[in-house]
mmCIF file of C-alpha atoms in Angstrom:
data_model
loop_
_atom_site.group_PDB
_atom_site.id
_atom_site.type_symbol
_atom_site.label_atom_id
_atom_site.label_comp_id
_atom_site.label_asym_id
_atom_site.label_seq_id
_atom_site.Cartn_x
_atom_site.Cartn_y
_atom_site.Cartn_z
ATOM 1 C CA UNK A 1 -37.472 -7.137 0.603
ATOM 2 C CA UNK A 2 -34.496 -5.380 -0.995
ATOM 3 C CA UNK A 3 -34.086 -1.644 -0.542
ATOM 4 C CA UNK A 4 -34.367 0.328 -3.784
ATOM 5 C CA UNK A 5 -31.174 2.363 -4.145
ATOM 6 C CA UNK A 6 -30.653 5.355 -6.388
ATOM 7 C CA UNK A 7 -27.983 4.743 -9.056
ATOM 8 C CA UNK A 8 -24.559 5.794 -7.748
ATOM 9 C CA UNK A 9 -21.770 4.883 -10.152
ATOM 10 C CA UNK A 10 -18.286 4.379 -8.721
ATOM 11 C CA UNK A 11 -16.305 7.505 -9.675
ATOM 12 C CA UNK A 12 -12.735 7.369 -10.970
ATOM 13 C CA UNK A 13 -11.544 8.762 -7.646
ATOM 14 C CA UNK A 14 -10.365 7.442 -4.291
ATOM 15 C CA UNK A 15 -12.594 5.616 -1.823
ATOM 16 C CA UNK A 16 -11.972 3.858 1.480
ATOM 17 C CA UNK A 17 -12.566 0.417 2.877
ATOM 18 C CA UNK A 18 -15.385 0.633 5.419
ATOM 19 C CA UNK A 19 -14.195 -0.808 8.747
ATOM 20 C CA UNK A 20 -16.313 -1.319 11.862
ATOM 21 C CA UNK A 21 -14.500 1.287 14.048
ATOM 22 C CA UNK A 22 -15.511 3.978 11.544
ATOM 23 C CA UNK A 23 -19.142 3.075 10.840
ATOM 24 C CA UNK A 24 -20.750 5.284 13.498
ATOM 25 C CA UNK A 25 -18.611 8.276 12.524
ATOM 26 C CA UNK A 26 -19.380 7.759 8.832
ATOM 27 C CA UNK A 27 -23.094 7.838 9.641
ATOM 28 C CA UNK A 28 -22.936 10.965 11.792
ATOM 29 C CA UNK A 29 -20.302 13.023 9.930
ATOM 30 C CA UNK A 30 -20.923 11.816 6.381
ATOM 31 C CA UNK A 31 -17.404 12.887 5.378
ATOM 32 C CA UNK A 32 -16.375 13.436 1.803
ATOM 33 C CA UNK A 33 -15.317 10.078 0.366
ATOM 34 C CA UNK A 34 -15.485 9.027 -3.240
ATOM 35 C CA UNK A 35 -16.983 5.621 -2.442
ATOM 36 C CA UNK A 36 -16.913 2.735 0.033
ATOM 37 C CA UNK A 37 -15.858 -0.887 -0.233
ATOM 38 C CA UNK A 38 -16.863 -3.695 2.143
ATOM 39 C CA UNK A 39 -15.897 -7.338 2.490
ATOM 40 C CA UNK A 40 -18.873 -9.374 1.337
ATOM 41 C CA UNK A 41 -18.491 -11.991 4.060
ATOM 42 C CA UNK A 42 -19.102 -9.386 6.784
ATOM 43 C CA UNK A 43 -22.593 -8.622 5.444
ATOM 44 C CA UNK A 44 -24.031 -12.053 4.684
ATOM 45 C CA UNK A 45 -26.280 -12.053 7.759
ATOM 46 C CA UNK A 46 -28.284 -9.462 9.627
ATOM 47 C CA UNK A 47 -27.506 -7.052 12.424
ATOM 48 C CA UNK A 48 -26.535 -3.490 13.174
ATOM 49 C CA UNK A 49 -23.677 -3.484 10.691
ATOM 50 C CA UNK A 50 -25.952 -4.521 7.841
ATOM 51 C CA UNK A 51 -28.516 -1.888 8.775
ATOM 52 C CA UNK A 52 -25.777 0.750 8.907
ATOM 53 C CA UNK A 53 -24.516 -0.257 5.457
ATOM 54 C CA UNK A 54 -28.026 0.108 4.042
ATOM 55 C CA UNK A 55 -28.029 3.709 5.285
ATOM 56 C CA UNK A 56 -24.523 4.427 3.988
ATOM 57 C CA UNK A 57 -25.437 2.874 0.642
ATOM 58 C CA UNK A 58 -27.942 5.692 0.205
ATOM 59 C CA UNK A 59 -25.090 8.209 0.489
ATOM 60 C CA UNK A 60 -22.004 6.600 -1.068
ATOM 61 C CA UNK A 61 -21.363 4.426 -4.133
ATOM 62 C CA UNK A 62 -20.508 0.895 -3.001
ATOM 63 C CA UNK A 63 -18.127 -1.868 -3.992
ATOM 64 C CA UNK A 64 -18.329 -5.416 -2.593
ATOM 65 C CA UNK A 65 -15.039 -7.292 -2.244
ATOM 66 C CA UNK A 66 -15.124 -11.043 -1.649
ATOM 67 C CA UNK A 67 -12.443 -13.049 0.140
ATOM 68 C CA UNK A 68 -14.002 -16.512 0.376
ATOM 69 C CA UNK A 69 -15.063 -17.789 -3.052
ATOM 70 C CA UNK A 70 -11.808 -19.706 -3.615
ATOM 71 C CA UNK A 71 -11.824 -19.280 -7.386
ATOM 72 C CA UNK A 72 -8.871 -21.640 -7.744
ATOM 73 C CA UNK A 73 -10.648 -24.653 -6.196
ATOM 74 C CA UNK A 74 -10.485 -27.628 -8.570
ATOM 75 C CA UNK A 75 -13.652 -29.121 -7.046
ATOM 76 C CA UNK A 76 -15.636 -26.043 -7.985
ATOM 77 C CA UNK A 77 -17.270 -23.361 -5.904
ATOM 78 C CA UNK A 78 -19.162 -23.628 -2.641
ATOM 79 C CA UNK A 79 -22.630 -22.911 -4.022
ATOM 80 C CA UNK A 80 -24.010 -22.011 -0.596
ATOM 81 C CA UNK A 81 -21.342 -19.333 -0.254
ATOM 82 C CA UNK A 82 -22.001 -18.114 -3.791
ATOM 83 C CA UNK A 83 -25.710 -17.870 -3.038
ATOM 84 C CA UNK A 84 -24.967 -15.787 0.062
ATOM 85 C CA UNK A 85 -22.835 -13.501 -2.100
ATOM 86 C CA UNK A 86 -25.665 -13.240 -4.610
ATOM 87 C CA UNK A 87 -28.030 -12.134 -1.843
ATOM 88 C CA UNK A 88 -25.536 -9.510 -0.649
ATOM 89 C CA UNK A 89 -25.373 -8.114 -4.185
ATOM 90 C CA UNK A 90 -29.150 -8.221 -4.501
ATOM 91 C CA UNK A 91 -29.579 -6.443 -1.183
ATOM 92 C CA UNK A 92 -27.011 -3.657 -1.614
ATOM 93 C CA UNK A 93 -26.794 -3.357 -5.415
ATOM 94 C CA UNK A 94 -23.053 -2.604 -5.438
ATOM 95 C CA UNK A 95 -21.504 -0.856 -8.398
ATOM 96 C CA UNK A 96 -18.447 -3.146 -8.383
ATOM 97 C CA UNK A 97 -17.926 -6.741 -7.235
ATOM 98 C CA UNK A 98 -14.480 -8.295 -6.925
ATOM 99 C CA UNK A 99 -12.662 -11.425 -5.758
ATOM 100 C CA UNK A 100 -9.096 -12.757 -5.508
ATOM 101 C CA UNK A 101 -7.124 -14.954 -7.855
ATOM 102 C CA UNK A 102 -6.519 -17.527 -5.132
ATOM 103 C CA UNK A 103 -7.768 -20.655 -3.455
ATOM 104 C CA UNK A 104 -8.666 -21.029 0.222
ATOM 105 C CA UNK A 105 -10.741 -24.226 0.527
ATOM 106 C CA UNK A 106 -9.412 -27.783 0.830
ATOM 107 C CA UNK A 107 -11.664 -30.820 1.384
ATOM 108 C CA UNK A 108 -14.455 -28.560 2.602
ATOM 109 C CA UNK A 109 -12.282 -26.774 5.151
ATOM 110 C CA UNK A 110 -11.786 -23.019 4.815
ATOM 111 C CA UNK A 111 -8.195 -21.897 5.321
ATOM 112 C CA UNK A 112 -7.569 -18.480 6.828
ATOM 113 C CA UNK A 113 -5.453 -17.357 3.892
ATOM 114 C CA UNK A 114 -5.472 -16.591 0.185
ATOM 115 C CA UNK A 115 -3.118 -19.097 -1.435
ATOM 116 C CA UNK A 116 -1.406 -18.807 -4.836
ATOM 117 C CA UNK A 117 -2.070 -20.941 -7.893
ATOM 118 C CA UNK A 118 0.152 -22.690 -10.367
ATOM 119 C CA UNK A 119 -0.164 -20.591 -13.515
ATOM 120 C CA UNK A 120 -0.748 -23.039 -16.356
ATOM 121 C CA UNK A 121 -3.477 -24.106 -18.771
ATOM 122 C CA UNK A 122 -5.028 -26.605 -16.349
ATOM 123 C CA UNK A 123 -5.389 -24.016 -13.587
ATOM 124 C CA UNK A 124 -6.644 -21.459 -16.109
ATOM 125 C CA UNK A 125 -9.450 -23.799 -17.172
ATOM 126 C CA UNK A 126 -10.484 -24.297 -13.535
ATOM 127 C CA UNK A 127 -10.463 -20.589 -12.668
ATOM 128 C CA UNK A 128 -12.212 -19.619 -15.906
ATOM 129 C CA UNK A 129 -14.995 -22.122 -15.220
ATOM 130 C CA UNK A 130 -15.422 -20.812 -11.676
ATOM 131 C CA UNK A 131 -15.383 -17.165 -12.767
ATOM 132 C CA UNK A 132 -18.024 -17.861 -15.412
ATOM 133 C CA UNK A 133 -20.182 -19.537 -12.762
ATOM 134 C CA UNK A 134 -19.884 -16.478 -10.506
ATOM 135 C CA UNK A 135 -20.688 -14.035 -13.311
ATOM 136 C CA UNK A 136 -23.636 -16.126 -14.508
ATOM 137 C CA UNK A 137 -25.001 -16.333 -10.962
ATOM 138 C CA UNK A 138 -24.545 -12.641 -10.149
ATOM 139 C CA UNK A 139 -25.489 -11.545 -13.696
ATOM 140 C CA UNK A 140 -22.654 -9.047 -13.726
ATOM 141 C CA UNK A 141 -18.976 -8.733 -14.503
ATOM 142 C CA UNK A 142 -16.624 -9.554 -11.617
ATOM 143 C CA UNK A 143 -13.181 -8.009 -11.123
ATOM 144 C CA UNK A 144 -10.354 -10.419 -10.282
ATOM 145 C CA UNK A 145 -7.522 -9.222 -8.016
ATOM 146 C CA UNK A 146 -3.851 -10.143 -8.342
ATOM 147 C CA UNK A 147 -2.427 -11.815 -5.261
ATOM 148 C CA UNK A 148 0.387 -10.898 -2.870
ATOM 149 C CA UNK A 149 2.818 -13.805 -3.010
ATOM 150 C CA UNK A 150 5.664 -15.198 -0.946
ATOM 151 C CA UNK A 151 6.321 -18.394 -2.907
ATOM 152 C CA UNK A 152 5.739 -19.452 -6.503
ATOM 153 C CA UNK A 153 5.296 -22.773 -8.289
ATOM 154 C CA UNK A 154 8.438 -23.748 -10.176
ATOM 155 C CA UNK A 155 6.437 -25.486 -12.917
ATOM 156 C CA UNK A 156 4.172 -22.556 -13.820
ATOM 157 C CA UNK A 157 4.117 -22.131 -17.609
ATOM 158 C CA UNK A 158 3.021 -18.475 -17.581
ATOM 159 C CA UNK A 159 3.344 -15.432 -15.373
ATOM 160 C CA UNK A 160 0.495 -14.213 -13.168
ATOM 161 C CA UNK A 161 0.008 -11.233 -15.498
ATOM 162 C CA UNK A 162 -0.240 -13.514 -18.536
ATOM 163 C CA UNK A 163 -2.655 -15.741 -16.621
ATOM 164 C CA UNK A 164 -4.890 -12.771 -15.743
ATOM 165 C CA UNK A 165 -4.825 -11.451 -19.308
ATOM 166 C CA UNK A 166 -5.896 -14.831 -20.651
ATOM 167 C CA UNK A 167 -8.606 -15.092 -17.976
ATOM 168 C CA UNK A 168 -10.017 -11.765 -19.161
ATOM 169 C CA UNK A 169 -9.983 -12.967 -22.768
ATOM 170 C CA UNK A 170 -11.775 -16.240 -21.940
ATOM 171 C CA UNK A 171 -14.407 -14.994 -19.471
ATOM 172 C CA UNK A 172 -14.900 -11.268 -20.061
ATOM 173 C CA UNK A 173 -14.114 -10.606 -16.386
ATOM 174 C CA UNK A 174 -12.458 -7.375 -15.279
ATOM 175 C CA UNK A 175 -9.346 -6.876 -13.173
ATOM 176 C CA UNK A 176 -8.706 -5.303 -9.801
ATOM 177 C CA UNK A 177 -5.108 -4.105 -9.802
ATOM 178 C CA UNK A 178 -3.737 -4.178 -6.267
ATOM 179 C CA UNK A 179 -0.606 -2.038 -6.585
ATOM 180 C CA UNK A 180 0.615 -2.943 -3.107
ATOM 181 C CA UNK A 181 0.256 -6.653 -3.939
ATOM 182 C CA UNK A 182 2.317 -6.096 -7.087
ATOM 183 C CA UNK A 183 5.094 -4.464 -5.069
ATOM 184 C CA UNK A 184 5.032 -7.165 -2.379
ATOM 185 C CA UNK A 185 5.120 -10.013 -4.899
ATOM 186 C CA UNK A 186 7.689 -8.331 -7.159
ATOM 187 C CA UNK A 187 10.044 -7.827 -4.223
ATOM 188 C CA UNK A 188 9.550 -11.282 -2.735
ATOM 189 C CA UNK A 189 9.753 -13.172 -6.039
ATOM 190 C CA UNK A 190 12.256 -10.819 -7.703
ATOM 191 C CA UNK A 191 10.497 -9.571 -10.826
ATOM 192 C CA UNK A 192 9.820 -6.137 -12.360
ATOM 193 C CA UNK A 193 6.731 -4.545 -10.772
ATOM 194 C CA UNK A 194 6.215 -2.015 -13.573
ATOM 195 C CA UNK A 195 6.519 -4.724 -16.230
ATOM 196 C CA UNK A 196 3.788 -6.693 -14.413
ATOM 197 C CA UNK A 197 1.401 -3.719 -14.631
ATOM 198 C CA UNK A 198 2.319 -3.071 -18.260
ATOM 199 C CA UNK A 199 1.501 -6.699 -19.151
ATOM 200 C CA UNK A 200 -2.115 -6.438 -17.964
ATOM 201 C CA UNK A 201 -4.888 -5.464 -20.412
ATOM 202 C CA UNK A 202 -5.458 -1.811 -19.501
ATOM 203 C CA UNK A 203 -9.074 -1.711 -20.613
ATOM 204 C CA UNK A 204 -9.967 -4.532 -18.203
ATOM 205 C CA UNK A 205 -8.730 -2.771 -15.052
ATOM 206 C CA UNK A 206 -11.817 -1.433 -13.286
ATOM 207 C CA UNK A 207 -10.376 -0.733 -9.834
ATOM 208 C CA UNK A 208 -7.066 -0.188 -8.043
ATOM 209 C CA UNK A 209 -6.138 -0.973 -4.432
ATOM 210 C CA UNK A 210 -3.523 0.862 -2.364
ATOM 211 C CA UNK A 211 -2.279 -0.171 1.071
ATOM 212 C CA UNK A 212 0.738 -0.373 3.333
ATOM 213 C CA UNK A 213 2.896 -3.415 3.965
ATOM 214 C CA UNK A 214 5.270 -4.640 6.653
ATOM 215 C CA UNK A 215 8.958 -5.415 6.224
ATOM 216 C CA UNK A 216 10.312 -8.550 7.886
ATOM 217 C CA UNK A 217 13.903 -9.682 8.060
ATOM 218 C CA UNK A 218 14.333 -13.439 7.564
ATOM 219 C CA UNK A 219 18.004 -14.213 7.940
ATOM 220 C CA UNK A 220 19.727 -12.107 5.311
ATOM 221 C CA UNK A 221 16.554 -11.731 3.252
ATOM 222 C CA UNK A 222 13.982 -8.956 3.480
ATOM 223 C CA UNK A 223 10.398 -10.151 3.017
ATOM 224 C CA UNK A 224 7.465 -7.816 2.453
ATOM 225 C CA UNK A 225 4.197 -8.795 4.168
ATOM 226 C CA UNK A 226 0.854 -7.574 2.846
ATOM 227 C CA UNK A 227 -0.655 -6.602 6.196
ATOM 228 C CA UNK A 228 -2.655 -3.451 5.263
ATOM 229 C CA UNK A 229 -1.499 -1.948 8.529
ATOM 230 C CA UNK A 230 0.132 1.381 7.667
ATOM 231 C CA UNK A 231 0.098 4.337 5.315
ATOM 232 C CA UNK A 232 0.867 3.774 1.650
ATOM 233 C CA UNK A 233 4.699 3.745 1.469
ATOM 234 C CA UNK A 234 6.775 5.753 -1.041
ATOM 235 C CA UNK A 235 7.581 2.762 -3.232
ATOM 236 C CA UNK A 236 3.850 1.981 -3.672
ATOM 237 C CA UNK A 237 2.992 5.622 -4.402
ATOM 238 C CA UNK A 238 5.648 5.575 -7.130
ATOM 239 C CA UNK A 239 4.206 2.387 -8.620
ATOM 240 C CA UNK A 240 0.706 3.870 -8.430
ATOM 241 C CA UNK A 241 1.967 6.880 -10.368
ATOM 242 C CA UNK A 242 3.256 4.536 -13.059
ATOM 243 C CA UNK A 243 -0.131 2.784 -13.191
ATOM 244 C CA UNK A 244 -2.133 6.018 -13.496
ATOM 245 C CA UNK A 245 0.235 7.383 -16.136
ATOM 246 C CA UNK A 246 -0.475 4.250 -18.173
ATOM 247 C CA UNK A 247 -4.158 3.719 -17.378
ATOM 248 C CA UNK A 248 -5.556 7.139 -16.583
ATOM 249 C CA UNK A 249 -7.828 7.683 -13.559
ATOM 250 C CA UNK A 250 -9.412 4.574 -12.039
ATOM 251 C CA UNK A 251 -11.543 4.019 -8.919
ATOM 252 C CA UNK A 252 -8.853 3.652 -6.249
ATOM 253 C CA UNK A 253 -9.357 2.155 -2.798
ATOM 254 C CA UNK A 254 -7.352 2.766 0.371
ATOM 255 C CA UNK A 255 -7.241 -0.527 2.295
ATOM 256 C CA UNK A 256 -6.426 -0.550 6.013
ATOM 257 C CA UNK A 257 -7.215 -3.760 7.911
ATOM 258 C CA UNK A 258 -4.778 -4.016 10.841
ATOM 259 C CA UNK A 259 -3.862 -1.335 13.390
ATOM 260 C CA UNK A 260 -6.775 0.650 11.961
ATOM 261 C CA UNK A 261 -6.230 4.370 12.667
ATOM 262 C CA UNK A 262 -8.767 7.149 13.144
ATOM 263 C CA UNK A 263 -10.999 7.814 10.157
ATOM 264 C CA UNK A 264 -9.273 11.068 9.170
ATOM 265 C CA UNK A 265 -5.988 9.266 8.535
ATOM 266 C CA UNK A 266 -7.642 6.884 6.054
ATOM 267 C CA UNK A 267 -9.517 9.752 4.403
ATOM 268 C CA UNK A 268 -6.206 11.612 4.181
ATOM 269 C CA UNK A 269 -4.621 8.745 2.243
ATOM 270 C CA UNK A 270 -7.540 8.861 -0.191
ATOM 271 C CA UNK A 271 -6.988 12.609 -0.593
ATOM 272 C CA UNK A 272 -3.320 12.088 -1.534
ATOM 273 C CA UNK A 273 -4.360 9.510 -4.139
ATOM 274 C CA UNK A 274 -6.814 11.984 -5.665
ATOM 275 C CA UNK A 275 -4.253 14.790 -5.647
ATOM 276 C CA UNK A 276 -1.576 12.619 -7.232
ATOM 277 C CA UNK A 277 -3.983 11.532 -9.967
ATOM 278 C CA UNK A 278 -5.038 15.128 -10.575
ATOM 279 C CA UNK A 279 -1.367 16.153 -10.812
ATOM 280 C CA UNK A 280 -0.640 13.400 -13.341
ATOM 281 C CA UNK A 281 -3.628 14.328 -15.495
ATOM 282 C CA UNK A 282 -2.725 18.024 -15.313
ATOM 283 C CA UNK A 283 0.815 17.242 -16.449
ATOM 284 C CA UNK A 284 -0.564 15.101 -19.264
ATOM 285 C CA UNK A 285 -2.800 17.941 -20.420
ATOM 286 C CA UNK A 286 0.125 20.351 -20.243
ATOM 287 C CA UNK A 287 2.282 17.962 -22.254
ATOM 288 C CA UNK A 288 -0.428 17.755 -24.915
ATOM 289 C CA UNK A 289 -0.591 21.528 -25.081
ATOM 290 C CA UNK A 290 3.189 21.706 -25.329
ATOM 291 C CA UNK A 291 3.087 19.391 -28.326
ATOM 292 C CA UNK A 292 0.490 21.621 -29.952
ATOM 293 C CA UNK A 293 2.247 24.909 -29.331
ATOM 294 C CA UNK A 294 5.763 25.962 -28.465
ATOM 295 C CA UNK A 295 4.376 28.689 -26.210
ATOM 296 C CA UNK A 296 3.348 26.295 -23.433
ATOM 297 C CA UNK A 297 6.000 24.495 -21.460
ATOM 298 C CA UNK A 298 5.412 22.019 -18.638
ATOM 299 C CA UNK A 299 7.794 19.955 -16.583
ATOM 300 C CA UNK A 300 6.617 16.404 -16.066
ATOM 301 C CA UNK A 301 7.275 14.836 -12.683
ATOM 302 C CA UNK A 302 8.581 11.275 -12.813
ATOM 303 C CA UNK A 303 9.420 9.117 -9.839
ATOM 304 C CA UNK A 304 11.866 6.260 -10.168
ATOM 305 C CA UNK A 305 12.412 3.513 -7.641
ATOM 306 C CA UNK A 306 15.714 1.658 -7.846
ATOM 307 C CA UNK A 307 16.537 -1.090 -5.419
ATOM 308 C CA UNK A 308 13.622 0.164 -3.341
ATOM 309 C CA UNK A 309 15.689 3.007 -1.898
ATOM 310 C CA UNK A 310 13.687 5.828 -0.295
ATOM 311 C CA UNK A 311 12.452 8.269 -2.947
ATOM 312 C CA UNK A 312 10.834 11.663 -3.090
ATOM 313 C CA UNK A 313 7.174 11.040 -2.369
ATOM 314 C CA UNK A 314 4.498 12.268 -4.761
ATOM 315 C CA UNK A 315 2.243 13.082 -1.830
ATOM 316 C CA UNK A 316 4.717 15.741 -0.709
ATOM 317 C CA UNK A 317 3.738 17.721 -3.792
ATOM 318 C CA UNK A 318 0.152 17.374 -2.597
ATOM 319 C CA UNK A 319 1.096 18.862 0.762
ATOM 320 C CA UNK A 320 2.788 21.773 -0.990
ATOM 321 C CA UNK A 321 -0.341 22.388 -3.042
ATOM 322 C CA UNK A 322 -2.528 22.168 0.068
ATOM 323 C CA UNK A 323 -0.307 24.654 1.865
ATOM 324 C CA UNK A 324 -0.597 27.129 -1.006
ATOM 325 C CA UNK A 325 -4.356 26.738 -1.099
ATOM 326 C CA UNK A 326 -4.746 26.870 2.664
ATOM 327 C CA UNK A 327 -1.874 28.758 4.296
ATOM 328 C CA UNK A 328 -3.205 27.876 7.751
ATOM 329 C CA UNK A 329 -2.860 24.099 7.598
ATOM 330 C CA UNK A 330 -4.170 22.273 10.629
ATOM 331 C CA UNK A 331 -1.692 20.946 13.144
ATOM 332 C CA UNK A 332 -2.762 17.406 12.251
ATOM 333 C CA UNK A 333 -1.876 17.886 8.582
ATOM 334 C CA UNK A 334 1.445 19.483 9.474
ATOM 335 C CA UNK A 335 2.247 16.496 11.685
ATOM 336 C CA UNK A 336 1.369 14.032 8.930
ATOM 337 C CA UNK A 337 3.465 16.006 6.426
ATOM 338 C CA UNK A 338 6.446 15.853 8.770
ATOM 339 C CA UNK A 339 6.065 12.067 8.986
ATOM 340 C CA UNK A 340 6.057 11.784 5.206
ATOM 341 C CA UNK A 341 9.166 13.962 4.918
ATOM 342 C CA UNK A 342 10.894 11.719 7.444
ATOM 343 C CA UNK A 343 9.979 8.650 5.365
ATOM 344 C CA UNK A 344 10.986 10.164 2.035
#
């Protein structure tokens, strides 16, 4: 029998991906976190992890993020997998459900990767049909996430952003904007990351992801790898600022999947996201007041990233604000601030 959960809407603030090393501490400490997101495939059975999530679901709003539906599969969806996802949603009653614009199944074999599509009308028809099947089965809107890419199909007839916009128009799905994925793909495939974000239908974006990435040198080329294994880098913070300035506050998730640090580091990243958003909205309000009266003046902060050179980090302003509010910053925060200054 499903647990009856009290309604907990996902706030337009920062949450964290729930990872197994942190579950016990989340249960005992119950730290301040806007919301939690879990990978659906980790909770399709029973066990201690599922029982723990039922307890945490009573405390935090929840988002379920799928990685195995393979929405780009021409042969259609694995209905057994979709039914397991339906049961996860029925059991935990998440406030958001999302999946990737990718395929990962070939001839019944699951590949351990999320692979890109060719962006054309034929692929759009396949994905739209699969998305409609998912939404009809779950009886809810599903958010579709843009992919991190390392190669592209030469015969695509539209961009990924155009493909996603048309998918929204045809199916009524929402979008999950992964800002780190945008940066990785834009660098690797040489396109404008900000233009990609600007091309998406703003009203459809129901969630944002932030994460770190790795930098690999392949001959004379630099390739970014979406490994979710480090703090959000300056270039992604700058792109996130651009997104929030265009979209306004959105539920924002800190993803960390490899080299997972202690819980406080992940919570700290979420705090910087909240403080950056608050700073942007404050500046917007000040700008509005300045337009209404010549007595109020505000200086807007804009970050620019050219050729991906190191830039001043928006989170450094957050540290300055935290220091003013709490003159006696903990040694841990001071250490983290020093690391950010070194990276900036």
